[in-house]
Amino acid sequence: MSSNSFSYNEQSGGGEAAELGQEATSTISPSGAFGLFSSDLKKNEDLKQMLESNKDSAKLDAMKRIVGMIAKGKNASELFPAVVKNVASKNIEIKKLVYVYLVRYAEEQQDLALLSISTFQRALKDPNQLIRASALRVLSSIRVPIIVPIMMLAIKEASADLSPYVRKNAAHAIQKLYSLDPEQKEMLIEVIEKLLKDKSTLVAGSVVMAFEEVCPDRIDLIHKNYRKLCNLLVDVEEWGQVVIIHMLTRYARTQFVSPWKEGDELEDNEKNFYESDDDQKEKTDKRKKPYTMDPDHRLLIRNTKPLLQSRNAAVVMAVAQLYWHISPKSEAGIISKSLVRLLRSNREVQYIVLQNIATMSIQRKGMFEPYLKSFYVRSTDPTMIKTLKLEILTNLANEANISTLLREFQTYVKSQDKQFAAATIQTIGRCATNILEVTDTCLNGLVCLLSNRDEIVVAESVVVIKKLLQMQPAQHGEIIKHMAKLLDSITVPVARASILWLIGENCERVPKIAPDVLRKMAKSFTSEDDLVKLQILNLGAKLYLTNSKQTKLLTQYILNLGKYDQNYDIRDRTRFIRQLIVPNEKSGALSKYAKKIFLAQKPAPLLESPFKDRDHFQLGTLSHTLNVKATGYLELSNWPEVAPDPSVRNVEVIELAKEWTPAGKAKQENSAKKFYSESEEEEDSSDSSSDSESESGSESGEQGQSGEEGDSSEDSSEDSSSEQDSESGRDSGQENKRTAKRNSKAKGKSDSEDGEKENEKSKTSDSSSAESSSIEDSSSDSESESESESESESRRVTKEKEKKTKQDRTPVAKDVSLLDLDDFNPVSTPVALPPPALSPSLMADLEGLNLSTSSSVISENIY
Amino acid sequence: MIHSLFLINSSGDIFLEKHWKSVVSRSVCDYFFEAQERATEAENVPPVIPTPHHYLLNVYRHKIFFVAVIQTEVPPLFVIEFLHRVVDTFQDYFGVCSEPVIKDNVVVVYEVLEEMLDNGFPLATESNILKELIKPPTILRTVVNTITGSTNVGDQLPTGQLSVVPWRRTGVKYTNNEAYFDVIEEIDAIIDKSGSTITAEIQGVIDACVKLTGMPDLTLSFMNPRLLDDVSFHPCVRFKRWESERILSFIPPDGNFRLLSYHVSAQNLVAIPVYVKHNISFRDSSSLGRFEITVGPKQTMGKTIEGVTVTSQMPKGVLNMSLTPSQGTHTFDPVTKMLSWDVGKINPQKLPSLKGTMSLQAGASKPDENPTINLQFKIQQLAISGLKVNRLDMYGEKYKPFKGIKYMTKAGKFQVRT
């Protein structure tokens, strides 16, 4: 037991033992087990007997009951010796349950656990891959430090296993060993390096996970595998996809230069079209050199796109954050549709997705504007979803849609969920400050709310109005008078304090009312909340300075009351104010400036989104959700100024390039027998990828401008690269022309191909290579050959590909036509902005905010 | 990744715990209980709760909290999605996912959880593979097991995990080969006071039940694929084929699965099949309010609307309601203030209505807002968007399967503001 708590401490960063408090103490005493100790003992005796019986059924029964105990959190550790004997049982279910038990308690009974090790060592040599895998799995899950060398050996062997499934388990074991003994890091990194080279989709996700856990800073290990990972991505299982995408996002931010141009920062770039030419020129001059996207950068963006259609919300979110962080801004638009789709999902998914959308919508409004209505609140939404939706609606509000939004807000204000109604009022306040055209209408609407029957609503309105008035302290005397009247009825301290502050601040605009208010407040001073008392003191001081004739006595009375208040804050403030405003012989130079001090222009508060400062966290991460850096959060680096050497991603060329062609061919042969062959043929029949691209672009229609933009830029990049390919083919001369042609073709095709599920399915390329090479010879000059070649290319025999890239790598920097540049220009979706004139109906709508029948006529002579 | 999992019922008992790494004491859940208390309602519990050393991510389904304990940074959706997958798997295994069922099958649950995660990283989450590893309990099998002493754990090894199509079991055999597809569309709408539509969208899914021998390769094509604006697929669907030809081509998993979910493009105006006439009024002076709603069909393309239920959360001031429905039954819960009216079928000749009075708390002011009405209904044999399956073809196997397709329209989140 002590060892248990020890390892626990270690994991949670033992240093903060003080904080550990509650969690650690109860680790030591597994709940409830000791309470019924005596009865447990008896029961366990009979379990022991059952475990020692000869019959499998009795053993199984006992094991089931023990697992039941574990599940309920009861302590079953004393059965360890009896259970561990059964580790070599022939019965699979008993064996599995023993494994469950072993993994749970081995840590506490280290010596006894060693008895089971030899069984696993034997199983590691089993001819059946699944048995090898499960042995490795359990062996590595036993957290006993003594067996670290054995585990290390097992992992090393398993990582060279022929079966990808065993290798996958080896990747999992790496993390387990690392958490057990971080000393092994160097050796484990070697294994990771080896497994990263693995071409199986089964392994990819797990090994990247291990990489992230053990050595996330060794980005150099990724270089050689980058292209392979990009191409395998579609076929990796969904959980692996998430991990790989997050890792590749970080990678891309360190290895490529920013695709965002300075102009991108401005959302409404299209306005620049109509500006004078000089401006344009200046802008282009500012760019140091024309930007071309690294083909590898493009590869990643292109290969993740299909994953937006995944049924797994985590994958969609991962792709969305990848697009957000590394794609050109003009292309990021396509993620919004998929994110909005996730809003149909469970409440927890909605919560996370809405948070991320909230962050995005602050920076790039245009992305989510078309989906405005998807964020409308339903009365059945939980409050946390409602407030997040409100947040997004506020971010999306602009001159064009504000009238519809305000009408929608009207319904929300009336909601039975008062917390939500209050949030809506805050929102209206924020809209009013952001969109100047509606400030007055919003203000009027809010004033009408002041006569609402619900106190929370009124209080919130007062607070918001105060902020609004502070922002434009023009002629709002009427409103202030109205609010002064409210002092009689409102009891919420914040609201009362806000009203008093407002009156004090504007005491010269309402000379008749202010002293009267002070008089009333003086009467009720002792029974007010501290917050209100402070504001009464303030009001008194301000009036004393501006209108001492009427208020001198009142203020002194209040100061006297304050002097003997229970709260030291108030006593303190009273003393301070008295010294400052009441002239006496001791008062220093300061009191001359008292008026300036009290009635200075105060900066208006900024009504900001609570999501404003979240953008420095990578989207979709735990840290972003909590807005706190979580343990193990890996910072997303800024784009490098100059791209690091792209050639590091090239994989060494194998001398005889031709030798690889048959291998690819072999794969195609294999796949022909499989089920996906058909679709591949179909795709081959379509002439070129650019055709199918544009087709799909127009078909999907909805995708709109940004989508097509993305397509065309892809096309052009492909065109240019294929050009370069063929050129370099000529230049190099070493390769015959056919290869060059094939490459260019392949490059074009790769886009449409790599979505195929077939990647890497052929396990033994060697065996079939002979056969397929003969086929290759026979059809060397036919067209079909080049087609099949291109197909095999899609399966990414990495070596082959990298040979090609080596060819086209050199000319990349050579020249880039202006056309290319244009294609990369951001075209932020032009949202039709009707002239910001306010519809007349809006006024009427806001009038409707008035909920009650009571008239809101304000008259001065009430006082 | 995922360190531990706790299952907590609505009364706050931890009735199952599972650890994939070293044991985390169940007292971490105290932080969860704290948050739960603060949230007052179960659905307002924040899905992510930070504690000094751990992060608790939870989902709430079937009145059970599934609380995962995390120690380091991880995409929260990764965990949440996985937890939902766990719930789906339980549902798939036991028919329902509830506390007693989980307690009864604790061993199977434990075995399944053991296979789903390794060291906190998902290993096998496809139900087809899991079922090969651990057979779901059926009454027959339980009887057989007790007599013969055989087990629930599959004795052949899960080859599916290694295959090209990880979602499909190998060696599937059926005497009757059949493939059924249900096209189910849901209308999400908000209707305002005057009856005009504020927002309306159609979301659809195609659920399939495929019982075919061997390794069939299916293609499904639509008459009007252009209707589908945004789609998400089961991993079995070949994405490229969809991109280029708008055809669904796939090797199906065995059994029930969701092939596709889609969103119908926004330009198509949504036909709203029902209307609600309402007259709900409170008066300032008296403690009685009038309540009257009528439901009627609109744009139903000649189909009948069935399974209509109306629910409404009445304001707190309402003490009781005395109502008479023209058909169906109604209940009003004076504690939760929830009114529900089970209407049944709508007969266009004689529209169902619910009339009566509400008694309000004496002296209380009248509520600000009239209650929102939530509507549920079903229309058989109609896909409201007009989506039609053109044909279903099978390749790769010789036999002729029986094919069936069914359409249905349902109300999703359908709200009428009054």
mmCIF file of N, CA, C and O in Angstrom, chain B residues 353-400:
data_model
loop_
_atom_site.group_PDB
_atom_site.id
_atom_site.type_symbol
_atom_site.label_atom_id
_atom_site.label_comp_id
_atom_site.label_asym_id
_atom_site.label_seq_id
_atom_site.Cartn_x
_atom_site.Cartn_y
_atom_site.Cartn_z
ATOM 1 N N SER B 353 -57.258 19.583 -29.935
ATOM 2 C CA SER B 353 -57.034 20.821 -29.191
ATOM 3 C C SER B 353 -57.034 20.534 -27.697
ATOM 4 O O SER B 353 -57.522 19.504 -27.244
ATOM 5 N N LEU B 354 -56.454 21.451 -26.968
ATOM 6 C CA LEU B 354 -56.364 21.337 -25.508
ATOM 7 C C LEU B 354 -56.768 22.680 -24.935
ATOM 8 O O LEU B 354 -56.139 23.699 -25.212
ATOM 9 N N LYS B 355 -57.873 22.683 -24.174
ATOM 10 C CA LYS B 355 -58.391 23.954 -23.675
ATOM 11 C C LYS B 355 -58.585 23.903 -22.173
ATOM 12 O O LYS B 355 -58.804 22.834 -21.620
ATOM 13 N N GLY B 356 -58.543 25.045 -21.564
ATOM 14 C CA GLY B 356 -58.841 25.083 -20.144
ATOM 15 C C GLY B 356 -58.269 26.314 -19.476
ATOM 16 O O GLY B 356 -57.951 27.307 -20.131
ATOM 17 N N THR B 357 -58.130 26.225 -18.166
ATOM 18 C CA THR B 357 -57.644 27.379 -17.417
ATOM 19 C C THR B 357 -56.426 26.992 -16.592
ATOM 20 O O THR B 357 -56.198 25.829 -16.289
ATOM 21 N N MET B 358 -55.655 28.005 -16.267
ATOM 22 C CA MET B 358 -54.515 27.802 -15.380
ATOM 23 C C MET B 358 -54.804 28.569 -14.102
ATOM 24 O O MET B 358 -55.280 29.705 -14.163
ATOM 25 N N SER B 359 -54.523 27.965 -12.979
ATOM 26 C CA SER B 359 -54.666 28.753 -11.761
ATOM 27 C C SER B 359 -53.290 29.217 -11.317
ATOM 28 O O SER B 359 -52.334 28.437 -11.282
ATOM 29 N N LEU B 360 -53.219 30.504 -11.036
ATOM 30 C CA LEU B 360 -51.934 31.102 -10.698
ATOM 31 C C LEU B 360 -51.859 31.338 -9.209
ATOM 32 O O LEU B 360 -52.885 31.431 -8.523
ATOM 33 N N GLN B 361 -50.649 31.461 -8.747
ATOM 34 C CA GLN B 361 -50.414 31.771 -7.352
ATOM 35 C C GLN B 361 -51.110 33.092 -7.036
ATOM 36 O O GLN B 361 -50.944 34.065 -7.769
ATOM 37 N N ALA B 362 -51.873 33.122 -5.969
ATOM 38 C CA ALA B 362 -52.597 34.342 -5.648
ATOM 39 C C ALA B 362 -51.613 35.439 -5.289
ATOM 40 O O ALA B 362 -50.629 35.205 -4.577
ATOM 41 N N GLY B 363 -51.859 36.599 -5.822
ATOM 42 C CA GLY B 363 -51.021 37.732 -5.464
ATOM 43 C C GLY B 363 -49.745 37.851 -6.279
ATOM 44 O O GLY B 363 -49.153 38.913 -6.341
ATOM 45 N N ALA B 364 -49.324 36.761 -6.908
ATOM 46 C CA ALA B 364 -48.097 36.837 -7.696
ATOM 47 C C ALA B 364 -48.373 37.608 -8.978
ATOM 48 O O ALA B 364 -49.469 37.567 -9.512
ATOM 49 N N SER B 365 -47.361 38.314 -9.427
ATOM 50 C CA SER B 365 -47.551 39.071 -10.665
ATOM 51 C C SER B 365 -47.542 38.099 -11.832
ATOM 52 O O SER B 365 -47.005 37.006 -11.754
ATOM 53 N N LYS B 366 -48.111 38.526 -12.908
ATOM 54 C CA LYS B 366 -48.192 37.597 -14.045
ATOM 55 C C LYS B 366 -46.813 37.411 -14.672
ATOM 56 O O LYS B 366 -45.981 38.317 -14.645
ATOM 57 N N PRO B 367 -46.557 36.228 -15.189
ATOM 58 C CA PRO B 367 -45.227 35.937 -15.730
ATOM 59 C C PRO B 367 -44.904 36.826 -16.927
ATOM 60 O O PRO B 367 -45.804 37.241 -17.659
ATOM 61 N N ASP B 368 -43.638 37.103 -17.122
ATOM 62 C CA ASP B 368 -43.195 37.936 -18.233
ATOM 63 C C ASP B 368 -43.466 37.281 -19.566
ATOM 64 O O ASP B 368 -43.801 37.920 -20.538
ATOM 65 N N GLU B 369 -43.227 36.000 -19.563
ATOM 66 C CA GLU B 369 -43.155 35.342 -20.850
ATOM 67 C C GLU B 369 -44.132 34.198 -20.888
ATOM 68 O O GLU B 369 -44.313 33.491 -19.904
ATOM 69 N N ASN B 370 -44.753 34.010 -22.038
ATOM 70 C CA ASN B 370 -45.549 32.818 -22.210
ATOM 71 C C ASN B 370 -44.621 31.632 -22.418
ATOM 72 O O ASN B 370 -43.506 31.789 -22.906
ATOM 73 N N PRO B 371 -45.074 30.454 -22.034
ATOM 74 C CA PRO B 371 -44.182 29.297 -22.150
ATOM 75 C C PRO B 371 -43.911 28.922 -23.610
ATOM 76 O O PRO B 371 -44.739 29.185 -24.487
ATOM 77 N N THR B 372 -42.762 28.332 -23.843
ATOM 78 C CA THR B 372 -42.443 27.817 -25.171
ATOM 79 C C THR B 372 -43.046 26.433 -25.314
ATOM 80 O O THR B 372 -43.083 25.675 -24.349
ATOM 81 N N ILE B 373 -43.503 26.136 -26.507
ATOM 82 C CA ILE B 373 -44.100 24.823 -26.719
ATOM 83 C C ILE B 373 -43.137 23.959 -27.528
ATOM 84 O O ILE B 373 -42.647 24.382 -28.581
ATOM 85 N N ASN B 374 -42.832 22.806 -27.015
ATOM 86 C CA ASN B 374 -41.981 21.868 -27.747
ATOM 87 C C ASN B 374 -42.846 20.795 -28.372
ATOM 88 O O ASN B 374 -43.728 20.253 -27.720
ATOM 89 N N LEU B 375 -42.526 20.487 -29.606
ATOM 90 C CA LEU B 375 -43.376 19.575 -30.347
ATOM 91 C C LEU B 375 -42.580 18.353 -30.790
ATOM 92 O O LEU B 375 -41.421 18.468 -31.202
ATOM 93 N N GLN B 376 -43.193 17.203 -30.668
ATOM 94 C CA GLN B 376 -42.615 15.983 -31.239
ATOM 95 C C GLN B 376 -43.635 15.400 -32.189
ATOM 96 O O GLN B 376 -44.821 15.403 -31.897
ATOM 97 N N PHE B 377 -43.171 14.917 -33.320
ATOM 98 C CA PHE B 377 -44.094 14.205 -34.201
ATOM 99 C C PHE B 377 -43.305 13.315 -35.143
ATOM 100 O O PHE B 377 -42.071 13.403 -35.217
ATOM 101 N N LYS B 378 -44.035 12.452 -35.835
ATOM 102 C CA LYS B 378 -43.415 11.537 -36.784
ATOM 103 C C LYS B 378 -44.261 11.490 -38.037
ATOM 104 O O LYS B 378 -45.485 11.532 -37.959
ATOM 105 N N ILE B 379 -43.622 11.414 -39.162
ATOM 106 C CA ILE B 379 -44.355 11.171 -40.398
ATOM 107 C C ILE B 379 -43.675 10.006 -41.098
ATOM 108 O O ILE B 379 -42.496 10.068 -41.426
ATOM 109 N N GLN B 380 -44.416 8.936 -41.277
ATOM 110 C CA GLN B 380 -43.822 7.762 -41.915
ATOM 111 C C GLN B 380 -43.780 7.955 -43.423
ATOM 112 O O GLN B 380 -44.583 8.677 -43.999
ATOM 113 N N GLN B 381 -42.878 7.264 -44.034
ATOM 114 C CA GLN B 381 -42.764 7.208 -45.497
ATOM 115 C C GLN B 381 -42.618 8.563 -46.148
ATOM 116 O O GLN B 381 -43.166 8.807 -47.214
ATOM 117 N N LEU B 382 -41.938 9.435 -45.492
ATOM 118 C CA LEU B 382 -41.698 10.730 -46.110
ATOM 119 C C LEU B 382 -40.360 11.258 -45.633
ATOM 120 O O LEU B 382 -40.072 11.261 -44.445
ATOM 121 N N ALA B 383 -39.548 11.641 -46.610
ATOM 122 C CA ALA B 383 -38.354 12.395 -46.248
ATOM 123 C C ALA B 383 -38.659 13.827 -46.638
ATOM 124 O O ALA B 383 -38.846 14.127 -47.812
ATOM 125 N N ILE B 384 -38.751 14.680 -45.666
ATOM 126 C CA ILE B 384 -39.290 16.012 -45.890
ATOM 127 C C ILE B 384 -38.437 16.826 -46.861
ATOM 128 O O ILE B 384 -38.922 17.692 -47.572
ATOM 129 N N SER B 385 -37.149 16.521 -46.930
ATOM 130 C CA SER B 385 -36.295 17.250 -47.857
ATOM 131 C C SER B 385 -36.518 16.800 -49.290
ATOM 132 O O SER B 385 -36.107 17.460 -50.234
ATOM 133 N N GLY B 386 -37.160 15.657 -49.475
ATOM 134 C CA GLY B 386 -37.364 15.137 -50.813
ATOM 135 C C GLY B 386 -36.238 14.226 -51.264
ATOM 136 O O GLY B 386 -36.191 13.797 -52.420
ATOM 137 N N LEU B 387 -35.331 13.904 -50.391
ATOM 138 C CA LEU B 387 -34.213 13.019 -50.731
ATOM 139 C C LEU B 387 -34.743 11.632 -51.085
ATOM 140 O O LEU B 387 -35.621 11.105 -50.424
ATOM 141 N N LYS B 388 -34.211 11.074 -52.157
ATOM 142 C CA LYS B 388 -34.671 9.745 -52.565
ATOM 143 C C LYS B 388 -33.479 8.870 -52.919
ATOM 144 O O LYS B 388 -32.555 9.323 -53.616
ATOM 145 N N VAL B 389 -33.503 7.668 -52.435
ATOM 146 C CA VAL B 389 -32.449 6.731 -52.815
ATOM 147 C C VAL B 389 -32.775 6.188 -54.191
ATOM 148 O O VAL B 389 -33.901 5.791 -54.464
ATOM 149 N N ASN B 390 -31.796 6.192 -55.047
ATOM 150 C CA ASN B 390 -32.017 5.726 -56.400
ATOM 151 C C ASN B 390 -31.893 4.212 -56.466
ATOM 152 O O ASN B 390 -32.847 3.513 -56.762
ATOM 153 N N ARG B 391 -30.717 3.679 -56.157
ATOM 154 C CA ARG B 391 -30.557 2.233 -56.177
ATOM 155 C C ARG B 391 -29.447 1.780 -55.247
ATOM 156 O O ARG B 391 -28.584 2.556 -54.858
ATOM 157 N N LEU B 392 -29.523 0.498 -54.935
ATOM 158 C CA LEU B 392 -28.501 -0.105 -54.096
ATOM 159 C C LEU B 392 -27.967 -1.314 -54.849
ATOM 160 O O LEU B 392 -28.726 -2.177 -55.258
ATOM 161 N N ASP B 393 -26.668 -1.347 -55.065
ATOM 162 C CA ASP B 393 -26.076 -2.468 -55.776
ATOM 163 C C ASP B 393 -25.061 -3.153 -54.890
ATOM 164 O O ASP B 393 -24.434 -2.516 -54.054
ATOM 165 N N MET B 394 -24.913 -4.457 -55.147
ATOM 166 C CA MET B 394 -23.924 -5.192 -54.372
ATOM 167 C C MET B 394 -22.932 -5.846 -55.309
ATOM 168 O O MET B 394 -23.312 -6.411 -56.335
ATOM 169 N N TYR B 395 -21.680 -5.746 -54.963
ATOM 170 C CA TYR B 395 -20.629 -6.412 -55.724
ATOM 171 C C TYR B 395 -19.865 -7.318 -54.781
ATOM 172 O O TYR B 395 -19.930 -7.184 -53.570
ATOM 173 N N GLY B 396 -19.110 -8.199 -55.345
ATOM 174 C CA GLY B 396 -18.193 -8.989 -54.527
ATOM 175 C C GLY B 396 -18.787 -10.281 -54.014
ATOM 176 O O GLY B 396 -18.059 -11.154 -53.572
ATOM 177 N N GLU B 397 -20.096 -10.422 -54.035
ATOM 178 C CA GLU B 397 -20.689 -11.678 -53.597
ATOM 179 C C GLU B 397 -21.712 -12.116 -54.634
ATOM 180 O O GLU B 397 -22.259 -11.317 -55.381
ATOM 181 N N LYS B 398 -21.973 -13.419 -54.639
ATOM 182 C CA LYS B 398 -22.796 -13.965 -55.722
ATOM 183 C C LYS B 398 -24.308 -13.880 -55.428
ATOM 184 O O LYS B 398 -25.109 -13.718 -56.327
ATOM 185 N N TYR B 399 -24.694 -14.082 -54.185
ATOM 186 C CA TYR B 399 -26.113 -14.214 -53.859
ATOM 187 C C TYR B 399 -26.878 -12.901 -54.089
ATOM 188 O O TYR B 399 -26.285 -11.847 -54.278
ATOM 189 N N LYS B 400 -28.202 -13.030 -54.063
ATOM 190 C CA LYS B 400 -29.036 -11.836 -54.252
ATOM 191 C C LYS B 400 -29.630 -11.420 -52.913
ATOM 192 O O LYS B 400 -30.396 -12.168 -52.324
#
